[in-house]
Amino acid sequence: MHQADIDTLMADPWFAAMAIGRRDGLLREARTEVLAAGARIYGLGDPPNGLWAVVEGQVRLKGLSVNGAELLALIVRPGTWFGELSTLDGLPRPHEATSFGPARLLHVPMPAFARAAALQPELYRDLGLLVCAHQRTALRFIANSIGQSIRVRLAVALLRASVAGDGSVTIRQDELAAIVGIARQTLNRHLKTLEREGIVEVAYGRIRILDLAGLQAVATE
Amino acid sequence: MHQADIDTLMADPWFAAMAIGRRDGLLREARTEVLAAGARIYGLGDPPNGLWAVVEGQVRLKGLSVNGAELLALIVRPGTWFGELSTLDGLPRPHEATSFGPARLLHVPMPAFARAAALQPELYRDLGLLVCAHQRTALRFIANSIGQSIRVRLAVALLRASVAGDGSVTIRQDELAAIVGIARQTLNRHLKTLEREGIVEVAYGRIRILDLAGLQAVATE
DNA sequence: ATAAAAATGTCGCGATGGTGACAATCTCGC
DNA sequence: GCGAGATTGTCACCATCGCGACATTTTTAT
């Protein structure tokens, strides 16, 4: 693994806070997987297939609401570990994960994780801490969703979805609408408002953030 | 501890699935705490003060949304353990917990848990599994909230809030409105609709479920 | 008992989101 | 290049939610 990849992983607070020995133990069992665009990493209801980390590219997590509509599409950026929930409790995946565009991941399959954890049982505690971190994210998400205006939620969603360093988000409007939890037409109206204000630029299958500070201001209205 | 209390605890899937040795180790460090009505168990932002379980009575967990409105009021029933998130990761409480009515709890303070875990490190893994269970609950909550009609969400909230065996929920309408995420007046309108249909009976500070099957039918509309 | 406080019941209005419909535009495979 | 399919842009209409306002009822404190 190249140094650049190590740097990417170390930017993650959870991974950086791990004890060195267990970090190395985990990496020793990890294998690199190169995925084509849109490859299925795991599906909703699948039995757990281990722990993953994004090294390069983008992974999108999608759940299904009761009416079958997509929701809770989280965009996972490089440096982030995911899939720990089912890995720890052994229950079926609560959402599906697919690569968006070509991607390079680290994969620690279940038996590999078990091997590493047999040597260093504290790895289970580390995994629990990762679940905690994501639980707190979910709680913040709920707190920010309820009672917030659509305009604010849209701004937050755009900021979360934009890859650091690049002000461009490749996403269809109906997907974005599902994330914000509104109808596609309503989303389009709000996007057009933001475009008139010079904050974003709306194109086919892509949204460019022109005024990052302005968008952040909207997100805290 | 009486046998009835043990039975109450064993009704919880997480506790029942624990290894016997660790279950006993946990209980050995637990002390019983009797609380008056409305007692504060911990507050939002507090440093962790350990793990708790409801033995008798009711505990309510409340978060705050960005605009300061109450939200995510979860009602914790006897047999349920809570407070594991901060206990595991050591970070501040993400919500507040208060007793509703007099209550009897089990309390495992941080040092006590550390003592038990020093003897049986797998307790950390158990705690991680509890976080997993609650994480899955949160995910289900999100999936059931988004895109569901208010009528359905209200029915679900009422079913969750009603203590088993009793068809009565003691709650103010503005609190219930905060749980469902709507305005008090709108909640009242929907409650009155359910009352006209003979499903519930609305009284001052209390809602009685008259037709449980009917309410469950509404919850799955 | 009585007053104050808390909680509930209703109404009307303004704002806004959902939906269906349909045109316009863009992309991709052949 | 070209056509099918996917995606976006817009509109009108309807439903309904939030909010302010205010009366009514119930509880609690003195």
Short mmCIF file of C-alpha atoms (C1' of nucleotides) in Angstrom, two decimals:
data_model
loop_
_atom_site.label_atom_id
_atom_site.label_comp_id
_atom_site.label_asym_id
_atom_site.label_seq_id
_atom_site.Cartn_x
_atom_site.Cartn_y
_atom_site.Cartn_z
CA MET A 1 0.00 0.00 0.00
CA HIS A 2 1.33 3.42 -0.92
CA GLN A 3 2.00 6.15 1.57
CA ALA A 4 -0.72 8.30 0.01
CA ASP A 5 -3.27 5.61 0.83
CA ILE A 6 -2.02 5.41 4.40
CA ASP A 7 -2.40 9.16 4.68
CA THR A 8 -5.94 8.91 3.38
CA LEU A 9 -6.82 6.32 6.00
CA MET A 10 -5.14 8.22 8.81
CA ALA A 11 -7.32 11.24 8.09
CA ASP A 12 -10.21 9.27 9.57
CA PRO A 13 -10.59 10.05 13.29
CA TRP A 14 -11.62 6.52 14.21
CA PHE A 15 -8.72 4.85 12.43
CA ALA A 16 -6.22 7.41 13.67
CA ALA A 17 -7.31 6.86 17.26
CA MET A 18 -6.81 3.09 17.15
CA ALA A 19 -3.90 1.52 18.96
CA ILE A 20 -1.02 1.02 16.56
CA GLY A 21 -0.82 -2.71 17.09
CA ARG A 22 -4.46 -3.29 16.34
CA ARG A 23 -4.34 -0.91 13.36
CA ASP A 24 -1.54 -2.96 11.89
CA GLY A 25 -3.34 -6.17 12.73
CA LEU A 26 -6.36 -4.96 10.85
CA LEU A 27 -4.39 -3.82 7.83
CA ARG A 28 -2.51 -7.12 7.72
CA GLU A 29 -5.79 -8.92 7.14
CA ALA A 30 -7.13 -6.38 4.65
CA ARG A 31 -6.94 -6.95 0.95
CA THR A 32 -7.32 -4.33 -1.74
CA GLU A 33 -10.28 -4.63 -4.07
CA VAL A 34 -10.62 -2.63 -7.25
CA LEU A 35 -14.22 -2.17 -8.30
CA ALA A 36 -15.80 -1.14 -11.57
CA ALA A 37 -18.41 1.59 -11.61
CA GLY A 38 -21.67 0.58 -9.96
CA ALA A 39 -20.30 -2.66 -8.50
CA ARG A 40 -22.33 -4.15 -5.70
CA ILE A 41 -20.39 -4.35 -2.44
CA TYR A 42 -23.28 -5.77 -0.49
CA GLY A 43 -27.04 -5.67 -0.71
CA LEU A 44 -29.87 -5.02 1.67
CA GLY A 45 -30.55 -8.12 3.75
CA ASP A 46 -27.30 -9.83 2.81
CA PRO A 47 -25.40 -11.71 5.48
CA PRO A 48 -22.35 -9.74 6.61
CA ASN A 49 -19.30 -9.96 4.41
CA GLY A 50 -16.91 -7.99 6.55
CA LEU A 51 -15.50 -4.53 7.04
CA TRP A 52 -14.68 -2.09 4.24
CA ALA A 53 -12.83 1.16 3.78
CA VAL A 54 -12.84 3.52 0.82
CA VAL A 55 -9.34 4.33 -0.38
CA GLU A 56 -10.17 5.93 -3.69
CA GLY A 57 -13.45 6.75 -5.36
CA GLN A 58 -16.90 6.92 -3.89
CA VAL A 59 -19.29 4.46 -2.28
CA ARG A 60 -22.98 5.13 -1.80
CA LEU A 61 -25.12 3.56 0.88
CA LYS A 62 -28.83 3.32 0.25
CA GLY A 63 -31.69 2.18 2.40
CA LEU A 64 -35.28 1.60 1.46
CA SER A 65 -38.24 3.25 3.08
CA VAL A 66 -41.43 1.32 3.72
CA ASN A 67 -43.01 2.51 0.48
CA GLY A 68 -40.02 1.26 -1.45
CA ALA A 69 -38.58 4.68 -2.10
CA GLU A 70 -34.85 5.08 -1.83
CA LEU A 71 -33.64 7.01 1.14
CA LEU A 72 -30.77 7.71 3.41
CA ALA A 73 -28.28 7.72 0.59
CA LEU A 74 -25.03 8.38 2.35
CA ILE A 75 -22.03 9.14 0.26
CA VAL A 76 -18.90 7.57 1.68
CA ARG A 77 -15.66 9.32 0.87
CA PRO A 78 -12.07 8.07 0.86
CA GLY A 79 -10.71 7.36 4.33
CA THR A 80 -14.03 6.19 5.71
CA TRP A 81 -14.65 2.68 7.06
CA PHE A 82 -18.13 1.24 6.75
CA GLY A 83 -20.05 -2.01 7.07
CA GLU A 84 -19.12 -2.42 10.75
CA LEU A 85 -22.67 -2.85 12.00
CA SER A 86 -23.33 -6.28 10.50
CA THR A 87 -19.71 -7.25 10.95
CA LEU A 88 -20.05 -6.79 14.68
CA ASP A 89 -23.51 -8.18 15.34
CA GLY A 90 -23.67 -10.69 12.49
CA LEU A 91 -27.15 -9.65 11.41
CA PRO A 92 -28.23 -8.86 7.84
CA ARG A 93 -27.14 -5.65 6.16
CA PRO A 94 -29.55 -2.80 6.86
CA HIS A 95 -28.76 -1.09 3.57
CA GLU A 96 -26.99 -1.66 0.29
CA ALA A 97 -23.56 -0.42 -0.72
CA THR A 98 -22.43 0.16 -4.30
CA SER A 99 -19.47 1.89 -5.82
CA PHE A 100 -20.17 5.08 -7.68
CA GLY A 101 -17.65 5.28 -10.40
CA PRO A 102 -14.53 3.12 -10.26
CA ALA A 103 -13.25 2.70 -6.72
CA ARG A 104 -10.49 1.11 -4.73
CA LEU A 105 -11.41 -0.35 -1.34
CA LEU A 106 -9.88 -2.21 1.53
CA HIS A 107 -11.76 -5.33 2.50
CA VAL A 108 -11.50 -7.32 5.71
CA PRO A 109 -13.74 -10.40 5.25
CA MET A 110 -15.42 -11.95 8.26
CA PRO A 111 -12.92 -14.82 8.73
CA ALA A 112 -10.01 -12.40 8.32
CA PHE A 113 -11.45 -10.10 10.95
CA ALA A 114 -12.02 -13.04 13.24
CA ARG A 115 -8.38 -14.06 12.79
CA ALA A 116 -7.14 -10.59 13.66
CA ALA A 117 -9.52 -10.36 16.61
CA ALA A 118 -8.37 -13.75 17.91
CA LEU A 119 -4.91 -12.25 18.30
CA GLN A 120 -6.14 -8.91 19.63
CA PRO A 121 -9.61 -9.15 21.20
CA GLU A 122 -9.67 -5.40 21.74
CA LEU A 123 -10.45 -5.12 18.04
CA TYR A 124 -14.06 -5.83 18.96
CA ARG A 125 -13.99 -2.81 21.19
CA ASP A 126 -12.59 -0.75 18.33
CA LEU A 127 -15.37 -1.95 16.10
CA GLY A 128 -17.86 -0.95 18.78
CA LEU A 129 -16.36 2.53 18.80
CA LEU A 130 -16.90 2.75 15.06
CA VAL A 131 -20.55 1.83 15.54
CA CYS A 132 -20.73 4.55 18.20
CA ALA A 133 -19.32 7.14 15.82
CA HIS A 134 -21.86 6.24 13.16
CA GLN A 135 -24.65 6.17 15.73
CA ARG A 136 -23.78 9.73 16.69
CA THR A 137 -23.83 10.69 13.03
CA ALA A 138 -27.30 9.18 12.72
CA LEU A 139 -28.51 11.07 15.79
CA ARG A 140 -27.13 14.33 14.43
CA PHE A 141 -28.83 13.56 11.13
CA ILE A 142 -32.17 13.14 12.83
CA ALA A 143 -31.72 16.31 14.87
CA ASN A 144 -30.84 18.28 11.76
CA SER A 145 -33.64 16.85 9.67
CA ILE A 146 -36.64 17.39 11.89
CA GLY A 147 -38.03 20.86 11.83
CA GLN A 148 -35.47 22.19 9.38
CA SER A 149 -36.56 23.92 6.23
CA ILE A 150 -36.02 22.16 2.93
CA ARG A 151 -33.64 24.89 1.85
CA VAL A 152 -31.34 24.20 4.78
CA ARG A 153 -31.54 20.43 4.42
CA LEU A 154 -30.69 20.73 0.74
CA ALA A 155 -27.66 22.89 1.48
CA VAL A 156 -26.45 20.40 4.09
CA ALA A 157 -26.95 17.49 1.72
CA LEU A 158 -24.98 19.25 -1.01
CA LEU A 159 -22.11 20.03 1.34
CA ARG A 160 -21.97 16.45 2.58
CA ALA A 161 -22.10 15.07 -0.93
CA SER A 162 -19.39 17.27 -2.40
CA VAL A 163 -16.01 15.63 -2.41
CA ALA A 164 -13.40 17.69 -0.62
CA GLY A 165 -11.38 19.85 -2.96
CA ASP A 166 -13.87 19.55 -5.76
CA GLY A 167 -16.95 21.71 -5.89
CA SER A 168 -18.83 19.33 -8.11
CA VAL A 169 -21.41 16.72 -7.17
CA THR A 170 -22.33 14.04 -9.67
CA ILE A 171 -25.83 13.04 -8.77
CA ARG A 172 -29.21 12.84 -10.40
CA GLN A 173 -31.85 15.16 -9.09
CA ASP A 174 -34.19 12.35 -8.17
CA GLU A 175 -31.45 10.76 -6.06
CA LEU A 176 -30.77 14.04 -4.32
CA ALA A 177 -34.49 14.49 -3.78
CA ALA A 178 -34.60 11.10 -2.06
CA ILE A 179 -31.74 12.11 0.23
CA VAL A 180 -33.46 15.32 1.25
CA GLY A 181 -36.75 13.46 1.47
CA ILE A 182 -38.81 15.55 -0.94
CA ALA A 183 -40.33 15.23 -4.39
CA ARG A 184 -38.14 15.68 -7.42
CA GLN A 185 -40.08 18.68 -8.67
CA THR A 186 -39.77 20.46 -5.37
CA LEU A 187 -36.06 19.80 -5.31
CA ASN A 188 -35.73 21.28 -8.76
CA ARG A 189 -37.50 24.45 -7.69
CA HIS A 190 -35.11 24.93 -4.75
CA LEU A 191 -32.07 24.14 -6.88
CA LYS A 192 -33.16 26.76 -9.37
CA THR A 193 -33.53 29.26 -6.55
CA LEU A 194 -29.97 28.54 -5.42
CA GLU A 195 -28.83 28.89 -9.02
CA ARG A 196 -30.49 32.28 -9.37
CA GLU A 197 -28.62 33.34 -6.25
CA GLY A 198 -25.34 32.34 -7.90
CA ILE A 199 -24.58 29.70 -5.27
CA VAL A 200 -24.70 26.62 -7.48
CA GLU A 201 -24.78 25.73 -11.14
CA VAL A 202 -27.21 23.03 -12.20
CA ALA A 203 -26.29 20.77 -15.12
CA TYR A 204 -27.35 17.40 -16.46
CA GLY A 205 -26.55 14.83 -13.78
CA ARG A 206 -24.23 17.20 -11.95
CA ILE A 207 -24.34 20.16 -9.63
CA ARG A 208 -21.43 22.52 -9.27
CA ILE A 209 -20.96 24.56 -6.14
CA LEU A 210 -19.93 28.06 -7.17
CA ASP A 211 -20.08 29.82 -3.83
CA LEU A 212 -19.01 27.48 -1.06
CA ALA A 213 -19.22 30.11 1.66
CA GLY A 214 -22.66 31.11 0.47
CA LEU A 215 -23.84 27.50 0.58
CA GLN A 216 -22.47 27.09 4.09
CA ALA A 217 -24.33 30.22 5.09
CA VAL A 218 -27.56 28.75 3.74
CA ALA A 219 -26.87 25.53 5.65
CA THR A 220 -26.89 27.42 8.96
CA GLU A 221 -29.86 29.67 8.28
CA MET B 1 -32.89 -8.66 43.46
CA HIS B 2 -36.21 -10.44 43.18
CA GLN B 3 -36.98 -13.09 40.64
CA ALA B 4 -39.59 -10.86 39.00
CA ASP B 5 -36.91 -8.28 38.28
CA ILE B 6 -34.66 -10.94 36.80
CA ASP B 7 -37.52 -12.04 34.58
CA THR B 8 -38.04 -8.45 33.47
CA LEU B 9 -34.41 -8.13 32.50
CA MET B 10 -34.31 -11.46 30.74
CA ALA B 11 -37.14 -10.37 28.49
CA ASP B 12 -34.66 -8.07 26.76
CA PRO B 13 -33.09 -9.82 23.77
CA TRP B 14 -29.68 -8.24 24.25
CA PHE B 15 -29.41 -9.16 27.91
CA ALA B 16 -30.78 -12.64 27.34
CA ALA B 17 -28.22 -13.31 24.63
CA MET B 18 -25.24 -12.40 26.81
CA ALA B 19 -22.94 -15.10 28.08
CA ILE B 20 -23.97 -16.11 31.58
CA GLY B 21 -20.65 -15.26 33.15
CA ARG B 22 -20.57 -11.75 31.78
CA ARG B 23 -24.24 -11.22 32.64
CA ASP B 24 -23.48 -12.09 36.24
CA GLY B 25 -20.37 -9.96 36.19
CA LEU B 26 -22.43 -7.00 35.04
CA LEU B 27 -25.15 -7.54 37.63
CA ARG B 28 -22.57 -7.90 40.40
CA GLU B 29 -21.41 -4.35 39.72
CA ALA B 30 -24.91 -2.95 39.34
CA ARG B 31 -26.63 -1.13 42.15
CA THR B 32 -30.33 -0.41 42.39
CA GLU B 33 -31.41 3.20 42.32
CA VAL B 34 -34.90 4.33 43.23
CA LEU B 35 -35.85 7.60 41.59
CA ALA B 36 -38.59 10.09 42.29
CA ALA B 37 -40.79 11.30 39.47
CA GLY B 38 -38.96 13.50 37.00
CA ALA B 39 -35.51 12.77 38.38
CA ARG B 40 -32.63 13.59 36.08
CA ILE B 41 -30.56 10.52 35.20
CA TYR B 42 -28.23 12.40 32.91
CA GLY B 43 -28.39 15.52 30.83
CA LEU B 44 -27.47 16.44 27.29
CA GLY B 45 -23.74 17.06 27.02
CA ASP B 46 -22.95 15.44 30.37
CA PRO B 47 -19.88 13.26 30.66
CA PRO B 48 -20.85 9.57 30.74
CA ASN B 49 -22.01 8.24 34.09
CA GLY B 50 -22.37 4.60 33.12
CA LEU B 51 -24.90 2.08 31.96
CA TRP B 52 -28.53 1.93 33.10
CA ALA B 53 -31.46 -0.44 32.93
CA VAL B 54 -35.10 0.19 33.70
CA VAL B 55 -36.51 -2.34 36.15
CA GLU B 56 -39.73 -0.63 37.03
CA GLY B 57 -41.35 2.55 35.83
CA GLN B 58 -40.58 4.58 32.76
CA VAL B 59 -37.62 6.59 31.49
CA ARG B 60 -37.84 9.13 28.69
CA LEU B 61 -34.96 10.11 26.45
CA LYS B 62 -35.09 13.51 24.82
CA GLY B 63 -32.86 15.18 22.31
CA LEU B 64 -32.89 18.73 21.08
CA SER B 65 -33.22 19.82 17.49
CA VAL B 66 -31.20 22.73 16.14
CA ASN B 67 -34.05 25.19 16.77
CA GLY B 68 -34.23 24.11 20.38
CA ALA B 69 -37.41 22.11 19.99
CA GLU B 70 -37.62 18.82 21.81
CA LEU B 71 -37.48 15.76 19.66
CA LEU B 72 -36.78 12.10 19.52
CA ALA B 73 -38.46 11.41 22.81
CA LEU B 74 -38.01 7.70 23.23
CA ILE B 75 -39.89 6.00 25.98
CA VAL B 76 -37.80 3.31 27.64
CA ARG B 77 -39.72 0.49 29.23
CA PRO B 78 -38.76 -1.98 31.94
CA GLY B 79 -36.17 -4.51 30.82
CA THR B 80 -34.37 -2.09 28.53
CA TRP B 81 -30.74 -1.05 28.98
CA PHE B 82 -29.70 2.41 27.85
CA GLY B 83 -26.86 4.89 28.08
CA GLU B 84 -24.40 2.52 26.43
CA LEU B 85 -23.26 4.92 23.74
CA SER B 86 -21.36 7.34 25.97
CA THR B 87 -20.35 4.51 28.28
CA LEU B 88 -18.53 2.85 25.42
CA ASP B 89 -16.97 5.80 23.64
CA GLY B 90 -16.61 8.14 26.61
CA LEU B 91 -18.04 11.13 24.77
CA PRO B 92 -20.78 13.45 26.07
CA ARG B 93 -24.38 12.30 26.28
CA PRO B 94 -26.24 12.94 23.02
CA HIS B 95 -29.57 13.33 24.82
CA GLU B 96 -31.04 13.66 28.26
CA ALA B 97 -32.70 10.94 30.33
CA THR B 98 -35.28 11.55 33.04
CA SER B 99 -37.61 9.29 34.94
CA PHE B 100 -41.28 9.67 34.19
CA GLY B 101 -43.09 8.86 37.36
CA PRO B 102 -41.27 7.00 40.12
CA ALA B 103 -38.87 4.42 38.76
CA ARG B 104 -36.43 1.76 39.85
CA LEU B 105 -33.26 1.37 37.81
CA LEU B 106 -30.08 -0.63 37.74
CA HIS B 107 -26.96 1.49 37.50
CA VAL B 108 -23.46 0.41 36.53
CA PRO B 109 -21.22 3.47 36.98
CA MET B 110 -18.17 3.90 34.79
CA PRO B 111 -15.61 2.62 37.33
CA ALA B 112 -17.83 -0.34 38.12
CA PHE B 113 -18.12 -1.23 34.48
CA ALA B 114 -14.39 -0.86 34.06
CA ARG B 115 -13.88 -3.26 36.97
CA ALA B 116 -16.19 -5.84 35.46
CA ALA B 117 -14.62 -5.40 32.04
CA ALA B 118 -11.14 -5.81 33.48
CA LEU B 119 -12.14 -9.31 34.53
CA GLN B 120 -14.06 -10.07 31.35
CA PRO B 121 -12.91 -7.94 28.42
CA GLU B 122 -15.62 -9.41 26.24
CA LEU B 123 -18.01 -7.09 28.05
CA TYR B 124 -16.85 -4.38 25.68
CA ARG B 125 -18.00 -6.53 22.82
CA ASP B 126 -21.36 -6.98 24.51
CA LEU B 127 -21.67 -3.25 24.90
CA GLY B 128 -20.88 -2.86 21.22
CA LEU B 129 -23.70 -5.26 20.42
CA LEU B 130 -26.07 -3.09 22.43
CA VAL B 131 -25.00 -0.07 20.41
CA CYS B 132 -25.65 -2.11 17.27
CA ALA B 133 -29.15 -2.97 18.40
CA HIS B 134 -29.96 0.66 19.08
CA GLN B 135 -28.36 1.72 15.81
CA ARG B 136 -30.67 -0.65 13.98
CA THR B 137 -33.60 0.84 15.85
CA ALA B 138 -32.51 4.30 14.75
CA LEU B 139 -32.23 3.17 11.13
CA ARG B 140 -35.69 1.64 11.26
CA PHE B 141 -36.97 4.85 12.79
CA ILE B 142 -35.56 6.89 9.93
CA ALA B 143 -36.96 4.48 7.34
CA ASN B 144 -40.38 4.61 8.93
CA SER B 145 -40.41 8.38 9.34
CA ILE B 146 -39.47 9.57 5.90
CA GLY B 147 -42.28 9.58 3.43
CA GLN B 148 -44.83 8.23 5.86
CA SER B 149 -48.09 10.03 6.43
CA ILE B 150 -48.63 11.75 9.73
CA ARG B 151 -51.51 9.42 10.49
CA VAL B 152 -49.25 6.37 10.27
CA ARG B 153 -46.42 7.97 12.23
CA LEU B 154 -48.86 8.93 14.96
CA ALA B 155 -50.18 5.39 15.19
CA VAL B 156 -46.66 3.99 15.41
CA ALA B 157 -45.70 6.51 18.08
CA LEU B 158 -48.76 5.61 20.15
CA LEU B 159 -48.03 1.90 19.91
CA ARG B 160 -44.41 2.41 20.91
CA ALA B 161 -45.36 4.66 23.80
CA SER B 162 -48.03 2.41 25.27
CA VAL B 163 -46.75 0.21 28.02
CA ALA B 164 -47.41 -3.45 27.36
CA GLY B 165 -50.56 -4.70 29.01
CA ASP B 166 -51.92 -1.23 29.53
CA GLY B 167 -53.74 0.60 26.79
CA SER B 168 -53.10 3.98 28.32
CA VAL B 169 -50.40 6.50 27.47
CA THR B 170 -49.70 9.34 29.87
CA ILE B 171 -48.32 12.10 27.73
CA ARG B 172 -49.09 15.69 26.92
CA GLN B 173 -50.16 16.43 23.40
CA ASP B 174 -47.32 18.86 22.80
CA GLU B 175 -44.82 16.16 23.79
CA LEU B 176 -46.44 13.65 21.48
CA ALA B 177 -46.45 16.27 18.74
CA ALA B 178 -42.69 16.69 19.21
CA ILE B 179 -42.18 12.96 18.89
CA VAL B 180 -44.15 12.77 15.67
CA GLY B 181 -42.49 15.96 14.50
CA ILE B 182 -45.57 18.08 13.85
CA ALA B 183 -47.35 21.07 15.38
CA ARG B 184 -49.55 20.56 18.41
CA GLN B 185 -52.69 21.72 16.62
CA THR B 186 -52.14 19.30 13.79
CA LEU B 187 -51.62 16.46 16.23
CA ASN B 188 -54.86 17.34 17.95
CA ARG B 189 -56.76 17.21 14.69
CA HIS B 190 -55.43 13.72 13.92
CA LEU B 191 -56.11 12.52 17.44
CA LYS B 192 -59.67 13.70 17.16
CA THR B 193 -60.00 11.83 13.90
CA LEU B 194 -58.80 8.63 15.59
CA GLU B 195 -61.24 9.31 18.42
CA ARG B 196 -64.15 9.68 16.02
CA GLU B 197 -63.18 6.32 14.57
CA GLY B 198 -63.37 4.79 18.04
CA ILE B 199 -59.71 3.80 18.06
CA VAL B 200 -58.53 5.98 20.94
CA GLU B 201 -59.98 8.09 23.70
CA VAL B 202 -58.40 11.47 24.31
CA ALA B 203 -58.30 12.88 27.83
CA TYR B 204 -56.35 15.52 29.71
CA GLY B 205 -52.71 14.44 29.69
CA ARG B 206 -53.58 10.90 28.72
CA ILE B 207 -54.58 8.89 25.70
CA ARG B 208 -56.32 5.56 26.00
CA ILE B 209 -56.12 3.00 23.24
CA LEU B 210 -59.56 1.47 22.82
CA ASP B 211 -59.01 -0.59 19.70
CA LEU B 212 -55.48 -1.99 19.65
CA ALA B 213 -56.00 -4.00 16.48
CA GLY B 214 -57.46 -0.97 14.77
CA LEU B 215 -54.48 1.15 15.75
CA GLN B 216 -52.09 -1.49 14.46
CA ALA B 217 -54.01 -1.50 11.21
CA VAL B 218 -53.58 2.25 10.92
CA ALA B 219 -49.87 1.88 11.64
CA THR B 220 -49.44 -0.32 8.57
CA GLU B 221 -51.62 1.66 6.17
"C1'" DA C 1 -62.80 27.56 47.49
"C1'" DT C 2 -60.55 30.19 44.28
"C1'" DA C 3 -57.23 31.98 41.35
"C1'" DA C 4 -53.42 31.00 38.43
"C1'" DA C 5 -51.28 27.98 35.39
"C1'" DA C 6 -51.30 24.29 32.26
"C1'" DA C 7 -53.29 21.77 28.67
"C1'" DT C 8 -56.71 21.04 25.18
"C1'" DG C 9 -60.13 22.16 21.27
"C1'" DT C 10 -61.04 24.91 17.09
"C1'" DC C 11 -60.92 28.15 13.47
"C1'" DG C 12 -59.05 30.60 9.47
"C1'" DC C 13 -55.40 32.03 6.65
"C1'" DG C 14 -51.11 31.92 4.31
"C1'" DA C 15 -47.41 29.14 2.71
"C1'" DT C 16 -45.66 25.28 0.73
"C1'" DG C 17 -45.08 20.59 -0.66
"C1'" DG C 18 -46.96 16.56 -3.54
"C1'" DT C 19 -48.78 15.01 -7.85
"C1'" DG C 20 -49.85 14.49 -12.59
"C1'" DA C 21 -48.82 16.12 -16.91
"C1'" DC C 22 -46.01 17.33 -20.55
"C1'" DA C 23 -42.31 19.63 -23.07
"C1'" DA C 24 -37.45 20.26 -23.54
"C1'" DT C 25 -32.91 18.68 -23.21
"C1'" DC C 26 -29.23 15.50 -22.78
"C1'" DT C 27 -26.79 10.92 -23.14
"C1'" DC C 28 -25.68 6.64 -24.99
"C1'" DG C 29 -25.88 2.63 -27.91
"C1'" DC C 30 -26.23 1.20 -32.57
"C1'" DG D 1 -25.78 10.60 -37.11
"C1'" DC D 2 -29.83 9.27 -34.98
"C1'" DG D 3 -33.36 7.54 -32.22
"C1'" DA D 4 -34.71 5.63 -27.72
"C1'" DG D 5 -34.49 6.34 -23.16
"C1'" DA D 6 -33.17 9.03 -19.30
"C1'" DT D 7 -33.16 13.33 -17.06
"C1'" DT D 8 -34.50 17.95 -16.31
"C1'" DG D 9 -37.66 22.19 -16.35
"C1'" DT D 10 -42.28 24.00 -15.48
"C1'" DC D 11 -46.99 24.50 -14.65
"C1'" DA D 12 -51.50 24.24 -12.32
"C1'" DC D 13 -54.22 22.27 -8.81
"C1'" DC D 14 -55.08 20.17 -4.56
"C1'" DA D 15 -54.13 18.81 0.07
"C1'" DT D 16 -52.45 19.91 4.25
"C1'" DC D 17 -49.33 21.70 7.48
"C1'" DG D 18 -47.79 25.58 10.47
"C1'" DC D 19 -49.06 29.45 12.93
"C1'" DG D 20 -51.55 32.93 15.37
"C1'" DA D 21 -55.43 33.57 18.01
"C1'" DC D 22 -58.63 32.61 21.38
"C1'" DA D 23 -62.09 30.01 24.11
"C1'" DT D 24 -62.61 26.12 27.07
"C1'" DT D 25 -61.41 22.69 30.27
"C1'" DT D 26 -58.51 20.60 33.80
"C1'" DT D 27 -55.07 20.68 37.24
"C1'" DT D 28 -52.41 22.70 40.85
"C1'" DA D 29 -51.14 25.94 44.39
"C1'" DT D 30 -52.49 28.89 48.04
#
